């Protein structure tokens, strides 16, 4: 999808429209129309969920360009930058979890590998396992330990890998909704674009909130409207966000813009610092999760795979050799 976004940006810069760049000239750009196109350009290592996020993000960038009058190419560049950050985070996660996953895979084949090695050495462990009552008992115990270990390992891996990077992803929207932009880094980048275009902070909050949608978007619209009505900075940001991730994102945006509102500081520097902080936090979270996973994998290894290895591999080989 990186190539698709680069082609669209180049087409818009050369004088075309976003609709023309994606092949439906004359129709409004929407997440629903873009989903099929983005899905067709998705590579095997890119998930369908990410493709939906990209489609919705492109549609939001187009609406932002229309509402504040900035270049569509510039808005598409924010989508491309946010997508690169997400892909980089996913690559980091895959690399960090590669060793624990490899360890888990090695342990899962160890009992069967031991039996195969015993057969190659002429010890005939299968004859003991399948031909005697004691062997069937060892096989049953080892099989139970092995199955529990596999389920335990998969649960650990799935739980760790799906809960990393939440702050950079879902902030109150779902990828199936046309008006939802789950990437927090993209929301912050769109705020930066609006402010650089000359929009005031209240107007930028209202516009970006409308195009983003979801719980965080609603909160931004309410905050911008309150500031336009003359509310104080603190009172304007009391809009409730029920979701924990949306509330955290809402607080990050408030803290980044407060010095600009109260002291007149340049907002772009602080918004960029928030994005860098999110990247650093996510990288640290991935490293911590990989370390915790390596430790937690010792439990199924010691309590499940090791007994399975003994019951299925070691005991049959020793008894067959003794006989």
Coordinates of C-alpha atoms in Angstrom, one line a residue, residues 34-304:
X34 CA -11.8 3.0 -1.2
X35 CA -12.0 -0.2 0.7
X36 CA -12.2 -2.5 -2.3
X37 CA -9.4 -0.6 -4.1
X38 CA -7.1 -0.6 -1.1
X39 CA -7.8 -4.3 -0.5
X40 CA -6.8 -5.2 -4.0
X41 CA -3.5 -3.5 -3.5
X42 CA -2.8 -5.1 -0.2
X43 CA 0.3 -7.3 0.1
X44 CA 0.1 -10.7 1.8
X45 CA 2.0 -9.4 4.9
X46 CA -0.6 -6.5 5.3
X47 CA -3.7 -7.4 7.2
X48 CA -7.2 -6.7 6.0
X49 CA -7.8 -4.6 9.1
X50 CA -4.9 -2.3 8.2
X51 CA -6.3 -2.0 4.6
X52 CA -9.6 -0.8 6.1
X53 CA -7.8 1.7 8.3
X54 CA -5.9 3.1 5.2
X55 CA -9.1 3.4 3.2
X56 CA -10.9 5.3 5.9
X57 CA -7.8 7.5 6.5
X58 CA -7.6 8.5 2.9
X59 CA -11.3 9.5 2.9
X60 CA -10.7 11.5 6.1
X61 CA -7.7 13.3 4.5
X62 CA -9.8 14.2 1.5
X63 CA -12.5 15.7 3.7
X64 CA -9.9 17.6 5.6
X65 CA -8.5 19.1 2.4
X66 CA -12.0 20.1 1.3
X67 CA -12.9 21.7 4.6
X68 CA -9.8 23.8 5.3
X69 CA -8.6 24.3 1.7
X70 CA -5.1 22.8 2.0
X71 CA -3.4 20.7 -0.6
X72 CA -4.8 17.1 -1.0
X73 CA -1.3 15.9 -1.6
X74 CA -0.2 17.2 1.8
X75 CA -3.1 15.5 3.5
X76 CA -2.3 12.2 1.7
X77 CA 1.3 12.6 2.9
X78 CA 0.0 12.5 6.5
X79 CA -1.8 9.2 5.7
X80 CA 1.4 7.8 4.2
X81 CA 3.5 8.9 7.2
X82 CA 1.0 7.4 9.7
X83 CA 0.9 4.1 7.7
X84 CA 4.7 3.9 7.6
X85 CA 4.7 4.3 11.4
X86 CA 2.2 1.6 11.9
X87 CA 4.0 -0.8 9.5
X88 CA 7.3 0.0 11.3
X89 CA 5.6 -0.8 14.7
X90 CA 4.3 -4.1 13.3
X91 CA 7.8 -5.0 12.0
X92 CA 9.3 -4.3 15.4
X93 CA 6.7 -6.5 17.0
X94 CA 7.3 -9.3 14.6
X95 CA 11.1 -9.1 15.2
X96 CA 10.7 -8.9 19.0
X97 CA 8.4 -11.9 19.2
X98 CA 10.4 -14.0 16.7
X99 CA 12.6 -15.6 19.3
X100 CA 9.8 -16.6 21.7
X101 CA 7.8 -17.9 18.8
X102 CA 10.7 -20.0 17.5
X103 CA 11.3 -21.3 21.0
X104 CA 7.6 -22.3 21.3
X105 CA 7.8 -24.0 17.9
X106 CA 10.9 -26.0 18.8
X107 CA 9.4 -27.2 22.1
X108 CA 6.2 -28.2 20.4
X109 CA 8.1 -30.7 18.1
X110 CA 10.5 -31.9 20.7
X111 CA 8.4 -35.0 21.9
X112 CA 7.7 -36.2 18.4
X113 CA 11.3 -35.6 17.4
X114 CA 12.6 -37.6 20.3
X115 CA 10.3 -40.6 19.2
X116 CA 11.6 -40.3 15.7
X117 CA 15.2 -40.2 16.8
X118 CA 14.6 -43.3 18.9
X119 CA 13.2 -45.2 16.0
X120 CA 16.2 -44.2 13.8
X121 CA 18.5 -45.5 16.6
X122 CA 16.7 -48.8 16.6
X123 CA 15.2 -48.4 20.1
X124 CA 11.6 -48.8 18.9
X125 CA 9.9 -46.5 21.3
X126 CA 6.7 -46.7 19.2
X127 CA 6.4 -50.4 19.9
X128 CA 6.4 -49.7 23.6
X129 CA 4.0 -46.7 23.3
X130 CA 1.5 -48.5 21.1
X131 CA 2.0 -52.1 22.1
X132 CA 1.9 -52.1 25.9
X133 CA -0.5 -50.8 28.6
X134 CA 2.3 -48.8 30.2
X135 CA 3.2 -47.4 26.9
X136 CA -0.4 -46.3 26.2
X137 CA -0.5 -44.7 29.6
X138 CA 2.7 -42.8 28.9
X139 CA 1.3 -41.8 25.5
X140 CA -2.0 -40.5 27.1
X141 CA -0.2 -38.5 29.8
X142 CA 2.3 -37.1 27.3
X143 CA -0.4 -36.2 24.8
X144 CA -2.4 -34.4 27.5
X145 CA 0.6 -32.4 28.6
X146 CA 1.5 -31.7 25.0
X147 CA -2.0 -30.4 24.1
X148 CA -2.2 -28.2 27.3
X149 CA 1.2 -26.8 26.5
X150 CA 0.2 -25.9 22.9
X151 CA -3.0 -24.2 24.0
X152 CA -1.2 -22.4 26.8
X153 CA 1.6 -21.2 24.4
X154 CA -0.9 -20.0 21.8
X155 CA -2.9 -18.1 24.4
X156 CA 0.2 -16.4 25.7
X157 CA 1.4 -15.4 22.2
X158 CA -2.0 -14.2 21.0
X159 CA -2.6 -12.2 24.2
X160 CA 0.8 -10.4 24.0
X161 CA 0.8 -9.7 20.3
X162 CA -2.8 -8.3 20.1
X163 CA -2.4 -5.9 23.0
X164 CA 0.6 -4.0 21.9
X165 CA 0.4 -0.6 20.2
X166 CA -3.2 0.2 21.2
X167 CA -2.5 3.9 21.9
X168 CA -1.2 4.2 18.3
X169 CA -4.2 2.5 16.8
X170 CA -7.8 2.4 18.2
X171 CA -9.0 5.6 19.9
X172 CA -12.7 5.1 19.8
X173 CA -13.5 4.2 16.2
X174 CA -13.9 1.0 14.3
X175 CA -12.4 0.4 10.8
X176 CA -15.8 -0.6 9.5
X177 CA -17.1 2.9 10.0
X178 CA -16.6 5.4 7.2
X179 CA -16.2 8.3 9.7
X180 CA -13.7 6.6 12.0
X181 CA -9.9 7.2 12.0
X182 CA -8.4 4.9 14.6
X183 CA -4.8 6.0 14.2
X184 CA -3.9 8.5 16.9
X185 CA -0.7 9.5 15.1
X186 CA -2.9 10.4 12.0
X187 CA -5.3 12.5 14.1
X188 CA -2.4 14.5 15.5
X189 CA -0.8 14.9 12.0
X190 CA -4.2 16.2 10.7
X191 CA -4.4 18.7 13.5
X192 CA -0.9 19.9 12.6
X193 CA -1.9 20.3 8.9
X194 CA -4.9 22.3 9.8
X195 CA -3.0 24.6 12.2
X196 CA -0.2 25.1 9.6
X197 CA -2.9 26.0 7.1
X198 CA -3.8 29.0 9.3
X199 CA -6.8 27.5 11.2
X200 CA -7.3 28.6 14.8
X201 CA -7.1 25.9 17.5
X202 CA -10.9 25.8 18.0
X203 CA -11.5 25.6 14.3
X204 CA -8.8 22.9 13.8
X205 CA -10.3 20.8 16.6
X206 CA -13.8 21.1 15.2
X207 CA -12.8 20.3 11.6
X208 CA -10.5 17.4 12.4
X209 CA -13.0 16.0 14.9
X210 CA -15.7 16.0 12.3
X211 CA -13.6 14.2 9.6
X212 CA -12.2 11.7 12.1
X213 CA -15.5 10.8 13.8
X214 CA -15.7 8.2 16.6
X215 CA -15.6 9.1 20.3
X216 CA -12.3 11.0 20.1
X217 CA -13.7 13.1 17.2
X218 CA -16.8 13.9 19.1
X219 CA -14.8 15.1 22.0
X220 CA -12.6 17.3 19.8
X221 CA -15.7 18.9 18.2
X222 CA -17.2 19.6 21.6
X223 CA -13.9 21.1 22.9
X224 CA -13.5 23.3 19.8
X225 CA -17.1 24.5 20.0
X226 CA -16.7 25.3 23.7
X227 CA -13.6 27.4 23.0
X228 CA -15.4 29.3 20.3
X229 CA -18.2 30.1 22.8
X230 CA -15.7 31.6 25.2
X231 CA -15.2 28.8 27.7
X232 CA -11.9 28.6 29.6
X233 CA -9.3 26.1 28.4
X234 CA -10.0 23.7 31.3
X235 CA -13.7 23.8 31.0
X236 CA -13.6 23.2 27.3
X237 CA -11.9 19.9 27.7
X238 CA -14.3 18.2 30.1
X239 CA -16.0 16.3 27.2
X240 CA -16.4 12.7 28.5
X241 CA -14.7 9.9 26.6
X242 CA -15.9 6.6 28.0
X243 CA -13.2 4.5 26.4
X244 CA -9.8 4.4 28.1
X245 CA -7.8 4.7 24.9
X246 CA -10.0 7.6 23.6
X247 CA -9.7 9.4 27.0
X248 CA -5.9 9.0 26.9
X249 CA -5.7 10.3 23.4
X250 CA -8.0 13.2 24.3
X251 CA -5.7 14.1 27.2
X252 CA -2.6 13.9 25.0
X253 CA -4.1 16.4 22.5
X254 CA -5.2 18.7 25.3
X255 CA -1.7 18.7 26.9
X256 CA 0.0 19.3 23.5
X257 CA -2.2 22.3 22.6
X258 CA -2.4 24.0 26.0
X259 CA 0.9 25.9 25.8
X260 CA -0.2 27.3 22.4
X261 CA -3.5 28.5 23.7
X262 CA -2.3 29.9 27.0
X263 CA 1.2 31.3 26.0
X264 CA 1.1 31.4 22.2
X265 CA 3.7 28.7 21.6
X266 CA 4.0 27.1 18.2
X267 CA 1.8 24.0 18.2
X268 CA 3.5 22.0 15.5
X269 CA 6.6 21.4 17.6
X270 CA 4.6 19.9 20.5
X271 CA 2.4 17.9 18.2
X272 CA 5.4 16.4 16.6
X273 CA 6.9 15.6 20.0
X274 CA 3.7 13.8 20.9
X275 CA 4.0 11.6 17.9
X276 CA 7.6 10.8 18.7
X277 CA 6.7 10.0 22.2
X278 CA 4.0 7.6 21.1
X279 CA 6.5 5.9 18.9
X280 CA 9.0 5.6 21.7
X281 CA 6.3 4.4 24.1
X282 CA 5.1 1.7 21.7
X283 CA 8.7 0.6 21.0
X284 CA 9.3 0.3 24.7
X285 CA 6.0 -1.6 25.2
X286 CA 6.9 -4.1 22.5
X287 CA 10.3 -4.8 24.1
X288 CA 8.8 -5.2 27.6
X289 CA 6.1 -7.5 26.2
X290 CA 8.7 -9.6 24.4
X291 CA 10.7 -9.9 27.6
X292 CA 7.7 -10.9 29.7
X293 CA 6.6 -13.4 27.1
X294 CA 10.0 -15.1 27.2
X295 CA 9.7 -15.5 30.9
X296 CA 6.1 -16.7 30.8
X297 CA 6.9 -19.3 28.2
X298 CA 9.0 -21.0 30.8
X299 CA 5.8 -22.1 32.6
X300 CA 4.2 -24.2 29.8
X301 CA 7.7 -25.4 28.9
X302 CA 8.4 -26.7 32.4
X303 CA 5.0 -27.9 33.4
X304 CA 3.7 -29.3 30.0

